[in-house]
Amino acid sequence: MFQQPSNMMEGQLHPLESESEIGRMRDDELDSTTKSGSENHEAASGDDQNPRPNKKKRYHRHTQHQIQEMEAFFKECPHPDDKQRKELGRELGLEPLQVKFWFQNKRTQMKTQHERHENTQLRTENEKLRADNMRYREALSTASCPNCGGPTAVGQMSFDEHHLRLENARLREEIDRISAIAAKYVGKPVVSYPLLSSPMTPRPFEFGAQPGTGDMYGAGDLLRSISSPSEADKPIIIELAVAAMEELVRMAQMGEPLWMTSLDGTTYVLNEEEYIRTFPRGIGPKPTGFKCEASRETAVVIMNHINLVEILMDVNQWSTVFSGIVSKASTLDVLSTGIAGNYNGALQVMATEFQVPSPLVPTRESYYVRYCKQHAEGTWAVVDVSLDNIRPSPTARCRRRPSGCLIQEMPNGYSKVTWVEHVEVDDSGVHSLYKQLVSTGHAFGAQRWIATLDRQCERLASVMATNVPTGDVGVITNQDGRKSMLKLAERMVMSFCAGVSASTAHTWTTLSGTGADDVRVMTRKSVDDPGRPPGIVLSAATSFWLPVSPKRVFDFLRDENSRSEWDILSNGGVVQEMAHIANGRDTGNCVSLLRVNV
């Protein structure tokens, strides 16, 4: 063995006795910084195996050159294999066993230093929370009424203390999340607190539930096979949702070079190369054969920001408001209901089937988590991100990258909404008639989501309106009559969308035609459908091009004077508008009650 001079720099201590002695020697080495990696006990020979109580232990000290070389190698490879240890020992004049113990003790030293650093950070954060708590308590104990100068009422103090406890609980959860991430590196168990469940504030309005919403009856193979996430999956889902929220907010606020203006200057186009550079983590590479669809749209809508958040986080209201886009929706699990009586921090695992009102465009099924967060006073964000990596499915044809909306409070009850849609999809099943509509984002993109939300906000404002002019002929002014009429119109829209889309709940059969002008029929059962008797519903649909603008077609169809030209039920009769309700800025946005005089 090699005898090293006693005045050399620090070396690494390595034991050759029992495991208990190894543990004791490591503790001594870790508690003293002057011994970290400086001493090395000489390897025992065959004669040394015989126990001799009075035998004096011999130690070696590594040279400064040996330590520097092993330190440099440790930075590149902290876990060398046998071949690397032998090669390193041969270069430095050390036995492989000496090299092995030096690396073992070095790794233990680094782990302990990392643990001490993490513990110091958590201890500092804990002290800060304690100081804030004491400061709040002192402020509450000395609080006085601004009107009379007397002590604050007991009820008011109890209310403030309640909110203080909720805030402290939120801070504890944030610290636990950070420490859980750190535990991956130091091997500590994750300690979780029970999620707070607070009753939601009462809503000033309710949208009707879409038939079939809340369950996945009749859904496709993908959605039927999905169940609630396991306990082991939940921490992964939470981390994925937090990362998705950060990505969504940045995508909603960033401009060029991430978002490029389209050639016509009306929309934004995502720069995919810049996206990969900006968000390298994501949810993995794009699947083979999938196409990227990304869009962003902004609008100011006539609805309070809190009400918007409530609609987005209530699956029944959300699927009703967006009934033209959502054919089926279900909440599989609620990981968090939020804190402080609202949806801040709410997490829901959902499954949804997205649609276009045409049998020529296949629906898109998605399994994802929805996360809601308040970023500042009056600023909220709701994000969706797919969970396909947790439960891969060979039938999945659509994957949602972080998508959702950023909601900002505006004066007079308005809200500014920035919507981002970012999906990867296999669109090979889309009919050629609809290829351009889908690729430009008008079918599933942010433009359609924003346009639908804007229209529904206008419709709701007309429902709540009380200053309806009474002088106009045919205008329904009675509040209950207006609500009933608009409720009926809402059911008609949902029934139409359910009866014309390519939902996996029903199968379309081609009867006649060639190519684009095929006539397709579909039958479905009507069960518990409000306003419709139980039985079998027969639907027929076809698609074709017209050499005129969409507005001209729309005006033609809504004009009661031209209805007899295309409506078989009005053929040969006179159509008269008996009453109407305006529910939007445009004159064409209205609900009409018609009578046919044959």
Coordinates of C-alpha atoms in Angstrom, one line a residue:
M1 CA 0.0 0.0 0.0
F2 CA 1.0 3.6 -0.3
Q3 CA 2.2 5.6 2.7
Q4 CA 1.5 9.3 2.2
P5 CA 3.3 12.1 4.1
S6 CA 1.4 13.3 7.2
N7 CA 1.6 17.0 6.2
M8 CA -0.3 16.6 2.9
M9 CA -3.7 18.3 2.2
E10 CA -7.0 16.7 3.2
G11 CA -7.7 13.1 2.0
Q12 CA -10.7 10.9 2.2
L13 CA -11.3 8.6 5.2
H14 CA -12.4 5.1 4.3
P15 CA -13.1 2.4 6.9
L16 CA -12.4 -1.3 6.7
E17 CA -14.0 -2.5 9.9
S18 CA -17.7 -3.2 10.7
E19 CA -20.6 -1.3 9.3
S20 CA -21.2 0.4 12.7
E21 CA -17.7 1.8 12.6
I22 CA -18.3 3.0 9.0
G23 CA -21.4 4.9 10.2
R24 CA -19.4 6.4 13.1
M25 CA -16.5 7.4 11.0
R26 CA -18.9 9.0 8.4
D27 CA -20.6 11.0 11.1
D28 CA -17.2 12.3 12.3
E29 CA -16.2 13.1 8.8
L30 CA -19.5 15.0 8.1
D31 CA -19.4 17.0 11.3
S32 CA -16.0 18.3 10.7
T33 CA -15.3 20.3 7.6
T34 CA -11.6 19.9 8.1
K35 CA -11.9 16.2 7.6
S36 CA -14.3 16.1 4.6
G37 CA -12.5 14.0 2.1
S38 CA -9.0 14.1 3.6
E39 CA -8.2 10.8 5.4
N40 CA -8.1 7.3 4.0
H41 CA -7.7 4.2 6.2
E42 CA -5.3 1.7 4.6
A43 CA -6.9 -1.4 3.2
A44 CA -6.6 -4.5 5.3
S45 CA -4.4 -7.4 4.2
G46 CA -5.1 -11.1 4.6
D47 CA -3.2 -11.1 8.0
D48 CA -5.2 -8.1 9.2
Q49 CA -8.3 -10.2 9.0
N50 CA -7.4 -11.9 12.3
P51 CA -8.9 -10.0 15.2
R52 CA -6.2 -8.4 17.4
P53 CA -7.7 -6.0 20.1
N54 CA -4.5 -4.0 20.5
K55 CA -3.9 -3.5 16.8
K56 CA -3.3 0.2 16.0
K57 CA -5.3 1.5 13.0
R58 CA -3.4 2.9 10.2
Y59 CA -4.6 5.9 8.1
H60 CA -3.5 7.4 4.8
R61 CA -4.0 11.0 3.6
H62 CA -4.5 11.6 -0.1
T63 CA -2.3 14.0 -1.8
Q64 CA -3.5 17.4 -3.1
H65 CA -3.2 16.1 -6.6
Q66 CA -5.2 13.0 -5.9
I67 CA -8.0 15.0 -4.3
Q68 CA -8.1 17.5 -7.2
E69 CA -8.3 14.7 -9.8
M70 CA -11.1 12.9 -8.0
E71 CA -13.0 16.2 -7.4
A72 CA -12.8 16.9 -11.1
F73 CA -13.9 13.4 -12.0
F74 CA -16.8 13.6 -9.4
K75 CA -18.2 16.7 -11.2
E76 CA -18.4 14.7 -14.4
C77 CA -19.5 11.4 -13.0
P78 CA -20.4 11.1 -9.3
H79 CA -21.2 7.3 -9.7
P80 CA -18.2 5.7 -11.5
D81 CA -18.4 2.0 -12.3
D82 CA -15.7 -0.6 -11.5
K83 CA -13.8 0.0 -14.7
Q84 CA -13.7 3.7 -14.1
R85 CA -12.6 3.3 -10.5
K86 CA -9.8 0.9 -11.5
E87 CA -8.6 3.3 -14.2
L88 CA -8.7 6.3 -11.8
G89 CA -6.9 4.4 -9.1
R90 CA -4.2 3.3 -11.6
E91 CA -3.7 6.9 -12.6
L92 CA -3.5 8.2 -9.1
G93 CA -1.7 5.3 -7.4
L94 CA -4.7 4.3 -5.3
E95 CA -6.5 1.0 -4.8
P96 CA -10.0 0.7 -6.4
L97 CA -11.4 0.2 -2.9
Q98 CA -9.9 3.5 -1.8
V99 CA -11.5 5.3 -4.8
K100 CA -14.8 3.6 -4.1
F101 CA -15.0 4.8 -0.5
W102 CA -13.8 8.3 -1.4
F103 CA -16.7 8.7 -3.9
Q104 CA -19.2 7.2 -1.4
N105 CA -18.2 9.6 1.3
K106 CA -18.2 12.5 -1.2
R107 CA -21.7 11.7 -2.3
T108 CA -22.8 11.5 1.4
Q109 CA -21.2 14.9 2.1
M110 CA -22.9 16.6 -0.9
K111 CA -26.3 15.1 0.1
T112 CA -25.9 16.4 3.7
Q113 CA -24.9 19.8 2.5
H114 CA -28.0 19.9 0.2
E115 CA -30.3 18.9 3.0
R116 CA -28.9 21.5 5.3
H117 CA -29.4 24.2 2.6
E118 CA -33.0 23.1 2.0
N119 CA -33.7 23.0 5.7
T120 CA -32.3 26.4 6.2
Q121 CA -34.5 27.8 3.5
L122 CA -37.6 26.1 4.9
R123 CA -36.8 27.3 8.4
T124 CA -36.4 30.9 7.1
E125 CA -39.7 30.7 5.4
N126 CA -41.3 29.3 8.5
E127 CA -40.0 32.1 10.6
K128 CA -41.3 34.6 8.1
L129 CA -44.8 33.0 8.3
R130 CA -44.6 33.1 12.1
A131 CA -43.6 36.8 12.1
D132 CA -46.5 37.6 9.7
N133 CA -48.9 35.7 11.9
M134 CA -47.8 37.6 15.0
R135 CA -48.0 40.9 13.2
Y136 CA -51.6 40.1 12.0
R137 CA -52.6 39.0 15.5
E138 CA -51.2 42.2 17.0
A139 CA -53.0 44.3 14.4
L140 CA -56.3 42.5 15.2
S141 CA -55.8 42.9 19.0
T142 CA -55.3 46.7 18.6
A143 CA -58.0 47.2 15.8
S144 CA -60.6 49.9 16.5
C145 CA -63.8 50.9 14.8
P146 CA -63.2 53.8 12.3
N147 CA -66.6 55.3 13.3
C148 CA -66.6 55.4 17.1
G149 CA -63.0 54.6 17.9
G150 CA -64.0 51.7 20.1
P151 CA -62.7 48.1 20.0
T152 CA -63.6 46.1 17.0
A153 CA -66.7 43.9 17.4
V154 CA -66.1 40.2 18.3
G155 CA -67.9 39.0 15.2
Q156 CA -65.8 41.1 12.9
M157 CA -62.6 39.9 14.6
S158 CA -63.7 36.3 14.2
F159 CA -64.3 36.9 10.5
D160 CA -60.8 38.4 10.0
E161 CA -59.2 35.6 11.9
H162 CA -61.0 33.0 9.7
H163 CA -59.6 34.6 6.5
L164 CA -56.2 34.8 8.2
R165 CA -56.2 31.1 8.9
L166 CA -57.2 30.4 5.3
E167 CA -54.3 32.5 4.0
N168 CA -51.9 30.7 6.3
A169 CA -53.2 27.4 5.1
R170 CA -52.6 28.5 1.5
L171 CA -49.0 29.5 2.3
R172 CA -48.4 26.1 4.0
E173 CA -49.7 24.3 1.0
E174 CA -47.3 26.3 -1.2
I175 CA -44.4 25.5 1.0
D176 CA -45.4 21.8 1.0
R177 CA -45.5 21.8 -2.8
I178 CA -42.0 23.3 -3.0
S179 CA -40.6 20.9 -0.4
A180 CA -42.2 18.0 -2.2
I181 CA -40.3 18.9 -5.4
A182 CA -37.1 19.2 -3.3
A183 CA -37.8 15.8 -1.8
K184 CA -37.1 14.2 -5.2
Y185 CA -33.5 15.1 -4.7
V186 CA -32.9 14.4 -1.0
G187 CA -35.3 11.5 -0.6
K188 CA -37.6 12.9 2.0
P189 CA -41.2 11.9 2.2
V190 CA -43.9 14.3 0.9
V191 CA -46.2 15.6 3.7
S192 CA -49.6 16.7 2.4
Y193 CA -52.3 18.6 4.2
P194 CA -56.0 18.0 3.6
L195 CA -57.3 20.3 0.9
L196 CA -59.6 23.0 2.1
S197 CA -63.2 22.8 1.0
S198 CA -65.2 26.0 1.2
P199 CA -68.7 26.6 0.1
M200 CA -68.9 28.6 -3.1
T201 CA -70.6 31.9 -3.2
P202 CA -74.1 31.9 -4.5
R203 CA -74.3 32.6 -8.2
P204 CA -76.6 35.4 -9.4
F205 CA -77.7 33.2 -12.4
E206 CA -77.6 29.6 -13.6
F207 CA -77.4 28.2 -17.1
G208 CA -79.4 25.2 -17.8
A209 CA -77.6 21.8 -17.9
Q210 CA -77.0 20.3 -21.3
P211 CA -78.8 16.9 -21.7
G212 CA -76.2 14.1 -21.0
T213 CA -73.7 16.5 -19.5
G214 CA -72.1 15.3 -16.3
D215 CA -71.8 11.7 -17.5
M216 CA -70.2 10.1 -20.4
Y217 CA -73.2 8.0 -21.6
G218 CA -72.8 7.2 -25.3
A219 CA -69.2 8.6 -25.4
G220 CA -66.4 7.1 -27.5
D221 CA -64.1 4.2 -26.5
L222 CA -61.5 6.6 -25.2
L223 CA -63.8 8.5 -22.8
R224 CA -65.6 5.4 -21.6
S225 CA -62.3 3.8 -20.6
I226 CA -61.2 6.7 -18.5
S227 CA -61.7 6.6 -14.7
S228 CA -60.6 8.8 -11.8
P229 CA -56.8 9.2 -11.3
S230 CA -55.0 7.1 -8.7
E231 CA -53.5 8.6 -5.6
A232 CA -50.0 8.1 -7.1
D233 CA -51.0 10.1 -10.1
K234 CA -52.3 13.1 -8.2
P235 CA -48.9 14.8 -7.3
I236 CA -47.9 14.5 -11.0
I237 CA -51.1 16.0 -12.1
I238 CA -50.7 18.9 -9.7
E239 CA -47.2 19.7 -10.9
L240 CA -48.3 19.5 -14.5
A241 CA -51.2 21.9 -13.9
V242 CA -48.9 24.4 -12.2
A243 CA -46.4 24.3 -15.1
A244 CA -49.3 24.6 -17.6
M245 CA -50.7 27.7 -15.8
E246 CA -47.3 29.4 -16.1
E247 CA -47.1 28.6 -19.8
L248 CA -50.7 29.8 -20.5
V249 CA -50.2 33.2 -18.9
R250 CA -46.9 33.7 -20.8
M251 CA -48.5 32.7 -24.1
A252 CA -51.5 35.0 -23.5
Q253 CA -49.1 38.0 -22.9
M254 CA -46.2 37.4 -25.2
G255 CA -46.0 38.8 -28.8
E256 CA -43.4 38.4 -31.5
P257 CA -41.5 36.2 -32.1
L258 CA -43.7 33.6 -30.3
W259 CA -46.9 34.9 -32.1
M260 CA -46.7 36.1 -35.7
T261 CA -49.4 38.1 -37.4
S262 CA -51.2 36.3 -40.2
L263 CA -51.0 37.5 -43.8
D264 CA -54.4 39.2 -43.6
G265 CA -53.5 40.8 -40.2
T266 CA -56.6 39.4 -38.5
T267 CA -55.2 36.5 -36.5
Y268 CA -52.1 35.3 -34.7
V269 CA -50.0 32.3 -35.9
L270 CA -47.8 30.4 -33.4
N271 CA -44.1 30.1 -34.3
E272 CA -43.5 26.5 -33.4
E273 CA -39.7 26.7 -33.4
E274 CA -39.9 29.7 -31.0
Y275 CA -42.4 27.8 -28.9
I276 CA -40.1 24.8 -28.4
R277 CA -37.2 27.2 -27.4
T278 CA -39.4 29.1 -25.0
F279 CA -41.1 26.1 -23.4
P280 CA -38.7 23.2 -23.7
R281 CA -40.3 21.0 -21.0
G282 CA -44.0 20.8 -22.1
I283 CA -45.8 17.5 -22.2
G284 CA -43.5 15.8 -24.7
P285 CA -42.9 15.8 -28.4
K286 CA -45.7 16.0 -30.9
P287 CA -47.0 12.5 -31.8
T288 CA -46.2 11.2 -35.3
G289 CA -48.9 12.1 -37.8
F290 CA -50.4 14.8 -35.6
K291 CA -50.7 18.5 -36.7
C292 CA -50.4 21.5 -34.5
E293 CA -53.3 23.9 -34.2
A294 CA -52.6 27.1 -32.2
S295 CA -54.6 30.3 -32.0
R296 CA -55.1 33.3 -29.7
E297 CA -58.0 35.8 -29.6
T298 CA -58.9 38.7 -27.3
A299 CA -62.3 40.4 -26.7
V300 CA -64.1 42.5 -24.1
V301 CA -67.3 40.7 -23.0
I302 CA -70.3 42.0 -21.0
M303 CA -69.9 39.8 -17.9
N304 CA -68.2 40.1 -14.5
H305 CA -64.9 38.3 -14.2
I306 CA -66.1 36.3 -11.1
N307 CA -69.1 35.0 -13.0
L308 CA -66.9 34.0 -16.0
V309 CA -64.7 31.9 -13.7
E310 CA -67.7 30.2 -12.1
I311 CA -69.0 29.3 -15.6
L312 CA -65.7 27.8 -16.6
M313 CA -65.3 25.8 -13.4
D314 CA -68.9 24.4 -13.4
V315 CA -69.0 21.6 -16.0
N316 CA -72.8 21.9 -16.5
Q317 CA -72.8 25.6 -17.1
W318 CA -69.6 25.5 -19.2
S319 CA -70.9 22.8 -21.5
T320 CA -74.2 24.7 -21.9
V321 CA -72.6 28.0 -22.7
F322 CA -70.4 26.3 -25.3
S323 CA -72.9 23.7 -26.4
G324 CA -71.9 24.3 -30.1
I325 CA -68.4 23.1 -29.2
V326 CA -68.8 20.7 -26.3
S327 CA -71.0 17.6 -27.0
K328 CA -70.1 15.6 -23.9
A329 CA -68.3 16.7 -20.7
S330 CA -67.7 15.1 -17.3
T331 CA -65.8 15.9 -14.1
L332 CA -64.0 12.7 -13.1
D333 CA -62.3 13.9 -9.9
V334 CA -62.0 17.2 -7.9
L335 CA -58.4 17.4 -6.5
S336 CA -59.1 20.8 -5.0
T337 CA -62.2 23.0 -4.6
G338 CA -60.2 26.2 -4.1
I339 CA -59.8 28.3 -1.0
A340 CA -61.3 31.4 0.6
G341 CA -64.8 30.6 -0.8
N342 CA -63.9 30.9 -4.5
Y343 CA -62.2 28.9 -7.2
N344 CA -58.7 30.1 -6.6
G345 CA -56.6 27.0 -6.6
A346 CA -59.4 24.7 -7.9
L347 CA -58.2 21.5 -9.7
Q348 CA -60.5 19.2 -11.7
V349 CA -59.8 16.2 -13.8
M350 CA -62.2 16.2 -16.8
A351 CA -63.1 14.3 -19.9
T352 CA -64.7 16.1 -22.9
E353 CA -65.8 15.5 -26.4
F354 CA -65.5 18.6 -28.7
Q355 CA -67.6 19.0 -31.8
V356 CA -68.4 20.9 -34.9
P357 CA -72.1 20.9 -36.0
S358 CA -71.5 18.7 -39.0
P359 CA -71.2 14.9 -39.4
L360 CA -68.3 15.5 -41.8
V361 CA -65.9 16.6 -38.9
P362 CA -65.0 13.9 -36.4
T363 CA -65.3 14.9 -32.7
R364 CA -62.2 15.3 -30.6
E365 CA -62.0 13.4 -27.3
S366 CA -59.7 14.8 -24.5
Y367 CA -58.7 13.7 -21.0
Y368 CA -57.2 16.6 -19.1
V369 CA -56.9 18.6 -15.9
R370 CA -58.4 22.1 -15.4
Y371 CA -56.7 24.5 -13.0
C372 CA -58.0 27.9 -11.9
K373 CA -55.8 30.5 -10.2
Q374 CA -56.2 34.2 -9.2
H375 CA -53.0 36.0 -10.2
A376 CA -53.9 39.4 -8.9
E377 CA -56.9 41.4 -7.8
G378 CA -59.3 41.2 -10.7
T379 CA -57.1 38.9 -12.8
W380 CA -57.8 35.2 -13.1
A381 CA -56.7 32.4 -15.4
V382 CA -58.2 28.9 -16.2
V383 CA -55.9 26.4 -18.0
D384 CA -56.4 22.9 -19.4
V385 CA -53.6 20.4 -20.2
S386 CA -53.9 16.8 -21.4
L387 CA -53.1 13.9 -19.1
D388 CA -52.4 11.4 -22.0
N389 CA -48.9 10.9 -20.7
I390 CA -50.2 9.5 -17.4
R391 CA -52.7 7.2 -19.1
P392 CA -51.7 6.7 -22.8
S393 CA -54.4 5.4 -25.2
P394 CA -53.8 4.1 -28.7
T395 CA -57.2 5.6 -29.7
A396 CA -56.4 9.2 -28.7
R397 CA -56.5 11.5 -31.7
C398 CA -56.2 14.9 -29.9
R399 CA -53.9 16.2 -27.2
R400 CA -54.4 19.6 -25.5
R401 CA -51.2 21.5 -24.7
P402 CA -51.8 24.3 -22.2
S403 CA -55.0 26.0 -23.4
G404 CA -57.5 28.3 -21.7
C405 CA -58.1 32.0 -21.0
L406 CA -56.7 34.9 -19.0
I407 CA -59.6 37.0 -17.5
Q408 CA -59.0 40.6 -16.5
E409 CA -61.6 42.8 -14.7
M410 CA -62.8 45.9 -16.6
P411 CA -65.0 48.8 -15.5
N412 CA -68.8 48.6 -15.4
G413 CA -69.0 44.8 -15.1
Y414 CA -67.1 44.0 -18.3
S415 CA -64.1 41.6 -18.6
K416 CA -61.2 41.4 -21.0
V417 CA -60.7 37.8 -22.1
T418 CA -57.6 36.5 -23.9
W419 CA -58.2 32.9 -25.1
V420 CA -55.4 30.5 -26.2
E421 CA -56.1 27.2 -27.9
H422 CA -53.1 24.9 -28.5
V423 CA -53.8 21.3 -29.6
E424 CA -52.1 18.5 -31.5
V425 CA -54.5 16.5 -33.5
D426 CA -54.9 13.8 -36.1
D427 CA -57.2 15.5 -38.6
S428 CA -57.1 12.9 -41.3
G429 CA -60.8 12.2 -40.9
V430 CA -61.9 15.7 -41.7
H431 CA -63.9 16.0 -45.0
S432 CA -62.3 18.1 -47.7
L433 CA -65.2 20.6 -47.4
Y434 CA -64.2 21.5 -43.9
K435 CA -60.3 21.2 -44.2
Q436 CA -59.9 25.0 -44.5
L437 CA -62.4 25.8 -41.8
V438 CA -60.6 23.5 -39.3
S439 CA -57.0 24.5 -40.3
T440 CA -57.7 28.2 -39.9
G441 CA -59.0 27.8 -36.3
H442 CA -62.6 28.7 -37.1
A443 CA -63.8 25.2 -36.1
F444 CA -62.0 24.5 -32.8
G445 CA -59.7 27.6 -32.4
A446 CA -59.7 30.5 -30.0
Q447 CA -61.7 32.6 -32.4
R448 CA -64.7 30.3 -32.1
W449 CA -64.5 30.1 -28.3
I450 CA -64.3 33.9 -27.9
A451 CA -67.2 34.4 -30.4
T452 CA -69.4 31.9 -28.6
L453 CA -68.6 33.4 -25.2
D454 CA -69.3 37.0 -26.5
R455 CA -72.7 35.9 -27.9
Q456 CA -73.7 34.1 -24.7
C457 CA -72.7 37.1 -22.6
E458 CA -74.9 39.3 -24.8
R459 CA -77.8 36.7 -24.5
L460 CA -77.5 36.6 -20.7
A461 CA -77.5 40.4 -20.5
S462 CA -80.7 40.5 -22.5
V463 CA -82.2 38.0 -20.0
M464 CA -81.3 40.2 -17.1
A465 CA -82.3 43.5 -18.8
T466 CA -85.1 45.4 -17.0
N467 CA -85.2 48.6 -19.2
V468 CA -86.9 47.0 -22.2
P469 CA -88.6 49.6 -24.4
T470 CA -92.4 49.1 -24.4
G471 CA -93.3 51.1 -27.5
D472 CA -91.9 48.7 -30.1
V473 CA -94.5 46.4 -31.7
G474 CA -94.0 42.7 -31.0
V475 CA -91.4 43.1 -28.3
I476 CA -91.8 40.8 -25.3
T477 CA -91.5 43.0 -22.3
N478 CA -92.6 40.7 -19.5
Q479 CA -89.6 39.5 -17.6
D480 CA -90.9 35.9 -17.0
G481 CA -92.0 35.7 -20.6
R482 CA -88.6 36.7 -21.9
K483 CA -86.8 34.2 -19.7
S484 CA -89.1 31.3 -20.8
M485 CA -88.7 32.3 -24.5
L486 CA -84.9 32.4 -24.2
K487 CA -84.8 29.2 -22.3
L488 CA -86.8 27.5 -25.0
A489 CA -84.4 28.9 -27.6
E490 CA -81.4 27.6 -25.6
R491 CA -82.8 24.1 -25.6
M492 CA -83.4 24.3 -29.3
V493 CA -79.8 25.2 -30.0
M494 CA -78.5 22.4 -27.8
S495 CA -80.9 19.9 -29.5
F496 CA -79.8 21.0 -32.9
C497 CA -76.0 20.7 -32.1
A498 CA -76.6 17.3 -30.6
G499 CA -78.5 16.1 -33.6
V500 CA -76.2 17.3 -36.4
S501 CA -72.6 16.6 -35.0
A502 CA -70.4 13.6 -35.5
S503 CA -70.6 12.6 -31.8
T504 CA -69.4 9.1 -31.0
A505 CA -72.6 8.6 -29.2
H506 CA -74.4 8.0 -32.5
T507 CA -73.6 6.6 -35.9
W508 CA -74.4 8.4 -39.2
T509 CA -75.5 6.3 -42.2
T510 CA -75.0 7.5 -45.8
L511 CA -78.2 7.2 -47.9
S512 CA -77.5 8.8 -51.2
G513 CA -75.3 11.2 -53.1
T514 CA -71.7 11.2 -54.3
G515 CA -68.9 12.9 -52.5
A516 CA -69.7 16.3 -50.9
D517 CA -73.5 16.2 -51.3
D518 CA -74.0 12.9 -49.5
V519 CA -77.2 12.7 -47.4
R520 CA -76.6 11.1 -44.0
V521 CA -79.2 10.0 -41.5
M522 CA -79.0 9.1 -37.8
T523 CA -81.4 7.8 -35.2
R524 CA -81.1 8.4 -31.5
K525 CA -83.3 7.9 -28.4
S526 CA -84.9 10.8 -26.6
V527 CA -85.0 10.1 -22.9
D528 CA -85.6 12.7 -20.2
D529 CA -85.2 15.5 -22.8
P530 CA -87.1 18.6 -21.5
G531 CA -89.9 19.7 -23.9
R532 CA -89.7 16.5 -26.1
P533 CA -91.6 13.3 -25.7
P534 CA -89.7 10.1 -25.3
G535 CA -89.1 8.1 -28.4
I536 CA -86.8 7.9 -31.5
V537 CA -85.5 11.0 -33.1
L538 CA -84.5 10.8 -36.8
S539 CA -81.9 13.3 -38.1
A540 CA -80.8 14.0 -41.7
A541 CA -77.9 16.2 -42.7
T542 CA -76.0 17.2 -45.8
S543 CA -73.3 19.8 -46.6
F544 CA -72.7 21.8 -49.8
W545 CA -71.1 25.0 -51.1
L546 CA -73.0 28.2 -52.0
P547 CA -71.5 30.9 -54.2
V548 CA -72.6 33.7 -51.9
S549 CA -71.3 35.3 -48.7
P550 CA -72.2 33.8 -45.2
K551 CA -74.1 37.0 -44.2
R552 CA -76.4 36.8 -47.2
V553 CA -77.2 33.2 -46.5
F554 CA -77.9 34.1 -42.8
D555 CA -80.2 37.1 -43.8
F556 CA -82.1 34.9 -46.2
L557 CA -82.7 32.2 -43.6
R558 CA -83.8 34.5 -40.8
D559 CA -86.2 36.6 -43.0
E560 CA -89.7 35.3 -42.4
N561 CA -90.8 36.6 -45.9
S562 CA -88.4 34.2 -47.6
R563 CA -89.0 31.2 -45.3
S564 CA -91.6 29.6 -47.6
E565 CA -88.9 29.2 -50.2
W566 CA -86.9 26.7 -48.2
D567 CA -89.0 25.5 -45.3
I568 CA -91.4 22.7 -46.2
L569 CA -93.6 23.4 -43.2
S570 CA -94.1 27.0 -44.5
N571 CA -94.7 26.0 -48.2
G572 CA -97.8 27.7 -49.6
G573 CA -98.5 29.7 -46.4
V574 CA -97.8 33.2 -45.1
V575 CA -95.3 33.5 -42.3
Q576 CA -95.9 36.3 -39.7
E577 CA -93.6 37.3 -36.8
M578 CA -95.8 37.5 -33.7
A579 CA -93.1 38.5 -31.2
H580 CA -89.4 38.8 -30.8
I581 CA -86.6 39.3 -28.3
A582 CA -83.4 41.1 -29.3
N583 CA -80.4 39.4 -27.6
G584 CA -77.4 41.1 -29.1
R585 CA -75.8 44.1 -30.7
D586 CA -76.6 43.0 -34.2
T587 CA -80.2 43.1 -35.4
G588 CA -79.9 39.6 -36.6
N589 CA -79.3 38.3 -33.1
C590 CA -82.9 37.7 -31.8
V591 CA -85.4 35.1 -30.9
S592 CA -88.7 35.2 -33.0
L593 CA -92.1 33.7 -32.5
L594 CA -93.6 32.9 -35.9
R595 CA -97.0 31.9 -37.1
V596 CA -97.8 30.3 -40.4
N597 CA -101.2 31.1 -42.0
V598 CA -102.0 28.4 -44.5

